Amino acid sequence: MSHVHRLILSDRLFFVNVNLRPGIKTFRVDEFPLVIAAIKDASLRLEFLLCGYVLMPNHWHALFWPPYPLPISQVLHDVKRISTLRLHAERHTHGPFWQHQFWDRFVRHAQEFRERLDYMHQNPVKAGLVKRPEDWRWSSYNNFALDKASVAACPIQIDSVRLPDSYRG
């Protein structure tokens, strides 16, 4: 097992990637709402901000802003725990669901924030799941739409943030 040592940071914007364990069946479309609900529930309980996301068949990405002193590892632990319980209940399975580790990087400036959002939103297009990012229901892309109907149809509303001066770029 890897022993990754993480900096205990919070009150920053983090880009994360979480993968299914090898051998776990990919998500069915009807299971995506279970992961969305896990993110919502963890967000309400821990009071972190969700600034963007995309769910894919075998992994997901998100932009989280945990408030001080909440570390990103606690956010991911909570989301993974809640989603694991719900997915196992749906599938009638048990055991580890997500890879033990996750990948994270704190976003250093506004341009990187835009790049990470674009990367997430283009993920389903690059994977051949849809032709346009707005056609993939399981991302935050339509949260940024100008028409209210597209925003209202999103399965989870993202949090708007004003990046502090240290994020200018």
PDB file of C-alpha atoms in Angstrom:
ATOM      1  CA  MET A   1       0.000   0.000   0.000  1.00  0.00           C
ATOM      2  CA  SER A   2       1.241   3.449  -0.839  1.00  0.00           C
ATOM      3  CA  HIS A   3       1.920   5.798   2.020  1.00  0.00           C
ATOM      4  CA  VAL A   4       1.329   9.152   0.373  1.00  0.00           C
ATOM      5  CA  HIS A   5       1.974  11.990   2.759  1.00  0.00           C
ATOM      6  CA  ARG A   6      -0.381  14.872   2.138  1.00  0.00           C
ATOM      7  CA  LEU A   7       0.032  18.401   3.274  1.00  0.00           C
ATOM      8  CA  ILE A   8      -2.717  19.255   5.715  1.00  0.00           C
ATOM      9  CA  LEU A   9      -4.166  22.171   3.795  1.00  0.00           C
ATOM     10  CA  SER A  10      -7.620  23.633   3.718  1.00  0.00           C
ATOM     11  CA  ASP A  11      -9.334  26.848   2.757  1.00  0.00           C
ATOM     12  CA  ARG A  12      -8.080  26.386  -0.785  1.00  0.00           C
ATOM     13  CA  LEU A  13      -9.645  25.200  -4.012  1.00  0.00           C
ATOM     14  CA  PHE A  14      -8.719  21.582  -4.817  1.00  0.00           C
ATOM     15  CA  PHE A  15      -9.043  19.663  -8.073  1.00  0.00           C
ATOM     16  CA  VAL A  16      -9.531  15.957  -7.317  1.00  0.00           C
ATOM     17  CA  ASN A  17      -9.748  12.693  -9.222  1.00  0.00           C
ATOM     18  CA  VAL A  18     -11.288   9.544  -7.703  1.00  0.00           C
ATOM     19  CA  ASN A  19     -11.210   6.175  -9.493  1.00  0.00           C
ATOM     20  CA  LEU A  20     -13.101   2.935  -9.077  1.00  0.00           C
ATOM     21  CA  ARG A  21     -11.041  -0.011  -7.849  1.00  0.00           C
ATOM     22  CA  PRO A  22      -9.924  -2.473 -10.518  1.00  0.00           C
ATOM     23  CA  GLY A  23     -12.561  -5.157 -10.994  1.00  0.00           C
ATOM     24  CA  ILE A  24     -15.483  -2.952  -9.927  1.00  0.00           C
ATOM     25  CA  LYS A  25     -18.144  -2.668 -12.628  1.00  0.00           C
ATOM     26  CA  THR A  26     -18.469   0.782 -14.145  1.00  0.00           C
ATOM     27  CA  PHE A  27     -21.376   3.012 -13.193  1.00  0.00           C
ATOM     28  CA  ARG A  28     -24.744   2.589 -14.792  1.00  0.00           C
ATOM     29  CA  VAL A  29     -26.502   5.856 -15.630  1.00  0.00           C
ATOM     30  CA  ASP A  30     -29.088   5.190 -12.895  1.00  0.00           C
ATOM     31  CA  GLU A  31     -26.252   5.072 -10.324  1.00  0.00           C
ATOM     32  CA  PHE A  32     -24.920   8.568 -11.022  1.00  0.00           C
ATOM     33  CA  PRO A  33     -27.631  10.166  -8.810  1.00  0.00           C
ATOM     34  CA  LEU A  34     -26.306   8.114  -5.865  1.00  0.00           C
ATOM     35  CA  VAL A  35     -22.871   9.709  -6.228  1.00  0.00           C
ATOM     36  CA  ILE A  36     -24.429  13.171  -6.688  1.00  0.00           C
ATOM     37  CA  ALA A  37     -26.474  12.648  -3.504  1.00  0.00           C
ATOM     38  CA  ALA A  38     -23.341  11.553  -1.615  1.00  0.00           C
ATOM     39  CA  ILE A  39     -21.549  14.748  -2.655  1.00  0.00           C
ATOM     40  CA  LYS A  40     -24.582  16.839  -1.648  1.00  0.00           C
ATOM     41  CA  ASP A  41     -24.928  15.132   1.729  1.00  0.00           C
ATOM     42  CA  ALA A  42     -21.214  15.384   2.519  1.00  0.00           C
ATOM     43  CA  SER A  43     -21.249  19.051   1.489  1.00  0.00           C
ATOM     44  CA  LEU A  44     -24.157  19.840   3.797  1.00  0.00           C
ATOM     45  CA  ARG A  45     -22.584  17.975   6.713  1.00  0.00           C
ATOM     46  CA  LEU A  46     -19.007  19.234   6.315  1.00  0.00           C
ATOM     47  CA  GLU A  47     -19.878  22.620   4.757  1.00  0.00           C
ATOM     48  CA  PHE A  48     -17.370  22.541   1.909  1.00  0.00           C
ATOM     49  CA  LEU A  49     -18.014  24.221  -1.439  1.00  0.00           C
ATOM     50  CA  LEU A  50     -18.500  22.335  -4.698  1.00  0.00           C
ATOM     51  CA  CYS A  51     -17.257  24.498  -7.573  1.00  0.00           C
ATOM     52  CA  GLY A  52     -17.391  22.003 -10.443  1.00  0.00           C
ATOM     53  CA  TYR A  53     -17.588  18.265 -11.176  1.00  0.00           C
ATOM     54  CA  VAL A  54     -17.942  15.530 -13.768  1.00  0.00           C
ATOM     55  CA  LEU A  55     -19.003  11.924 -13.208  1.00  0.00           C
ATOM     56  CA  MET A  56     -17.645   9.361 -15.650  1.00  0.00           C
ATOM     57  CA  PRO A  57     -18.327   5.616 -15.895  1.00  0.00           C
ATOM     58  CA  ASN A  58     -15.174   4.658 -13.950  1.00  0.00           C
ATOM     59  CA  HIS A  59     -14.053   7.839 -12.164  1.00  0.00           C
ATOM     60  CA  TRP A  60     -15.032  11.366 -11.226  1.00  0.00           C
ATOM     61  CA  HIS A  61     -13.421  14.781 -10.884  1.00  0.00           C
ATOM     62  CA  ALA A  62     -14.429  17.711  -8.718  1.00  0.00           C
ATOM     63  CA  LEU A  63     -13.352  21.139  -7.591  1.00  0.00           C
ATOM     64  CA  PHE A  64     -13.860  21.367  -3.811  1.00  0.00           C
ATOM     65  CA  TRP A  65     -13.150  24.227  -1.421  1.00  0.00           C
ATOM     66  CA  PRO A  66     -12.991  22.880   2.155  1.00  0.00           C
ATOM     67  CA  PRO A  67     -13.099  25.603   4.837  1.00  0.00           C
ATOM     68  CA  TYR A  68     -10.371  25.794   7.454  1.00  0.00           C
ATOM     69  CA  PRO A  69      -9.582  23.481   9.253  1.00  0.00           C
ATOM     70  CA  LEU A  70     -11.269  20.764   7.132  1.00  0.00           C
ATOM     71  CA  PRO A  71      -8.646  18.899   5.056  1.00  0.00           C
ATOM     72  CA  ILE A  72      -9.404  17.681   1.529  1.00  0.00           C
ATOM     73  CA  SER A  73      -8.737  14.110   2.680  1.00  0.00           C
ATOM     74  CA  GLN A  74     -11.740  14.314   5.060  1.00  0.00           C
ATOM     75  CA  VAL A  75     -13.957  15.620   2.247  1.00  0.00           C
ATOM     76  CA  LEU A  76     -12.972  12.719  -0.015  1.00  0.00           C
ATOM     77  CA  HIS A  77     -13.256  10.185   2.792  1.00  0.00           C
ATOM     78  CA  ASP A  78     -16.815  11.317   3.490  1.00  0.00           C
ATOM     79  CA  VAL A  79     -17.944  11.367  -0.144  1.00  0.00           C
ATOM     80  CA  LYS A  80     -16.360   7.969  -0.808  1.00  0.00           C
ATOM     81  CA  ARG A  81     -17.856   6.431   2.356  1.00  0.00           C
ATOM     82  CA  ILE A  82     -21.397   7.690   1.712  1.00  0.00           C
ATOM     83  CA  SER A  83     -21.333   6.758  -1.980  1.00  0.00           C
ATOM     84  CA  THR A  84     -19.892   3.314  -1.233  1.00  0.00           C
ATOM     85  CA  LEU A  85     -22.723   2.508   1.183  1.00  0.00           C
ATOM     86  CA  ARG A  86     -25.371   3.625  -1.309  1.00  0.00           C
ATOM     87  CA  LEU A  87     -23.815   1.917  -4.321  1.00  0.00           C
ATOM     88  CA  HIS A  88     -23.364  -1.357  -2.435  1.00  0.00           C
ATOM     89  CA  ALA A  89     -26.987  -1.201  -1.283  1.00  0.00           C
ATOM     90  CA  GLU A  90     -28.072  -0.690  -4.906  1.00  0.00           C
ATOM     91  CA  ARG A  91     -25.810  -3.417  -6.286  1.00  0.00           C
ATOM     92  CA  HIS A  92     -26.149  -5.849  -3.369  1.00  0.00           C
ATOM     93  CA  THR A  93     -22.360  -6.038  -3.110  1.00  0.00           C
ATOM     94  CA  HIS A  94     -19.777  -5.352  -0.433  1.00  0.00           C
ATOM     95  CA  GLY A  95     -16.101  -4.536  -0.018  1.00  0.00           C
ATOM     96  CA  PRO A  96     -13.925  -1.651  -1.191  1.00  0.00           C
ATOM     97  CA  PHE A  97     -15.442   0.330  -4.046  1.00  0.00           C
ATOM     98  CA  TRP A  98     -13.021   3.200  -4.694  1.00  0.00           C
ATOM     99  CA  GLN A  99      -9.268   3.093  -5.100  1.00  0.00           C
ATOM    100  CA  HIS A 100      -7.693   3.784  -1.729  1.00  0.00           C
ATOM    101  CA  GLN A 101      -5.766   6.826  -2.920  1.00  0.00           C
ATOM    102  CA  PHE A 102      -7.064   9.816  -4.818  1.00  0.00           C
ATOM    103  CA  TRP A 103      -5.279  12.475  -6.809  1.00  0.00           C
ATOM    104  CA  ASP A 104      -5.506  16.090  -5.697  1.00  0.00           C
ATOM    105  CA  ARG A 105      -3.920  19.405  -6.519  1.00  0.00           C
ATOM    106  CA  PHE A 106      -4.735  22.776  -5.101  1.00  0.00           C
ATOM    107  CA  VAL A 107      -5.624  25.317  -7.755  1.00  0.00           C
ATOM    108  CA  ARG A 108      -3.106  28.128  -7.779  1.00  0.00           C
ATOM    109  CA  HIS A 109      -4.746  30.821  -9.920  1.00  0.00           C
ATOM    110  CA  ALA A 110      -7.875  31.762 -11.856  1.00  0.00           C
ATOM    111  CA  GLN A 111      -6.508  30.514 -15.177  1.00  0.00           C
ATOM    112  CA  GLU A 112      -5.853  27.077 -13.668  1.00  0.00           C
ATOM    113  CA  PHE A 113      -9.396  27.073 -12.278  1.00  0.00           C
ATOM    114  CA  ARG A 114     -10.765  27.688 -15.797  1.00  0.00           C
ATOM    115  CA  GLU A 115      -8.452  25.035 -17.257  1.00  0.00           C
ATOM    116  CA  ARG A 116      -9.571  22.434 -14.699  1.00  0.00           C
ATOM    117  CA  LEU A 117     -13.239  23.220 -15.348  1.00  0.00           C
ATOM    118  CA  ASP A 118     -12.689  22.914 -19.098  1.00  0.00           C
ATOM    119  CA  TYR A 119     -10.803  19.644 -18.641  1.00  0.00           C
ATOM    120  CA  MET A 120     -13.636  18.179 -16.558  1.00  0.00           C
ATOM    121  CA  HIS A 121     -16.369  19.361 -18.904  1.00  0.00           C
ATOM    122  CA  GLN A 122     -14.570  18.030 -21.993  1.00  0.00           C
ATOM    123  CA  ASN A 123     -13.963  14.616 -20.380  1.00  0.00           C
ATOM    124  CA  PRO A 124     -17.238  13.014 -21.605  1.00  0.00           C
ATOM    125  CA  VAL A 125     -16.657  14.416 -25.112  1.00  0.00           C
ATOM    126  CA  LYS A 126     -13.103  13.031 -25.271  1.00  0.00           C
ATOM    127  CA  ALA A 127     -14.382   9.673 -23.999  1.00  0.00           C
ATOM    128  CA  GLY A 128     -16.951   9.573 -26.820  1.00  0.00           C
ATOM    129  CA  LEU A 129     -19.955   9.599 -24.469  1.00  0.00           C
ATOM    130  CA  VAL A 130     -21.457  12.752 -26.029  1.00  0.00           C
ATOM    131  CA  LYS A 131     -20.685  15.139 -28.869  1.00  0.00           C
ATOM    132  CA  ARG A 132     -20.953  18.344 -26.784  1.00  0.00           C
ATOM    133  CA  PRO A 133     -20.259  18.918 -23.069  1.00  0.00           C
ATOM    134  CA  GLU A 134     -23.742  20.385 -22.517  1.00  0.00           C
ATOM    135  CA  ASP A 135     -25.214  17.000 -23.488  1.00  0.00           C
ATOM    136  CA  TRP A 136     -23.599  15.199 -20.521  1.00  0.00           C
ATOM    137  CA  ARG A 137     -26.024  15.563 -17.645  1.00  0.00           C
ATOM    138  CA  TRP A 138     -23.506  14.381 -15.057  1.00  0.00           C
ATOM    139  CA  SER A 139     -21.237  17.409 -15.010  1.00  0.00           C
ATOM    140  CA  SER A 140     -21.370  20.991 -13.842  1.00  0.00           C
ATOM    141  CA  TYR A 141     -21.136  22.328 -17.403  1.00  0.00           C
ATOM    142  CA  ASN A 142     -24.760  23.493 -17.564  1.00  0.00           C
ATOM    143  CA  ASN A 143     -24.433  25.229 -14.181  1.00  0.00           C
ATOM    144  CA  PHE A 144     -22.514  27.867 -16.129  1.00  0.00           C
ATOM    145  CA  ALA A 145     -25.206  28.267 -18.828  1.00  0.00           C
ATOM    146  CA  LEU A 146     -26.830  31.630 -19.370  1.00  0.00           C
ATOM    147  CA  ASP A 147     -30.380  30.276 -19.576  1.00  0.00           C
ATOM    148  CA  LYS A 148     -32.123  29.481 -16.303  1.00  0.00           C
ATOM    149  CA  ALA A 149     -33.760  26.288 -17.615  1.00  0.00           C
ATOM    150  CA  SER A 150     -30.365  24.648 -18.231  1.00  0.00           C
ATOM    151  CA  VAL A 151     -29.141  25.612 -14.786  1.00  0.00           C
ATOM    152  CA  ALA A 152     -32.362  24.425 -13.119  1.00  0.00           C
ATOM    153  CA  ALA A 153     -32.060  21.027 -14.846  1.00  0.00           C
ATOM    154  CA  CYS A 154     -28.664  20.329 -13.251  1.00  0.00           C
ATOM    155  CA  PRO A 155     -28.688  17.437 -10.773  1.00  0.00           C
ATOM    156  CA  ILE A 156     -26.710  19.491  -8.242  1.00  0.00           C
ATOM    157  CA  GLN A 157     -26.151  23.218  -8.029  1.00  0.00           C
ATOM    158  CA  ILE A 158     -22.557  24.262  -7.687  1.00  0.00           C
ATOM    159  CA  ASP A 159     -21.367  26.967  -5.337  1.00  0.00           C
ATOM    160  CA  SER A 160     -20.323  30.298  -6.768  1.00  0.00           C
ATOM    161  CA  VAL A 161     -17.066  31.621  -5.424  1.00  0.00           C
ATOM    162  CA  ARG A 162     -15.169  34.814  -5.804  1.00  0.00           C
ATOM    163  CA  LEU A 163     -11.533  33.869  -5.967  1.00  0.00           C
ATOM    164  CA  PRO A 164      -9.375  35.876  -3.565  1.00  0.00           C
ATOM    165  CA  ASP A 165      -6.695  38.203  -4.938  1.00  0.00           C
ATOM    166  CA  SER A 166      -4.097  35.459  -4.428  1.00  0.00           C
ATOM    167  CA  TYR A 167      -5.901  33.483  -7.171  1.00  0.00           C
ATOM    168  CA  ARG A 168      -5.645  36.222  -9.804  1.00  0.00           C
ATOM    169  CA  GLY A 169      -3.848  35.151 -12.891  1.00  0.00           C
TER     170      GLY A 169
END
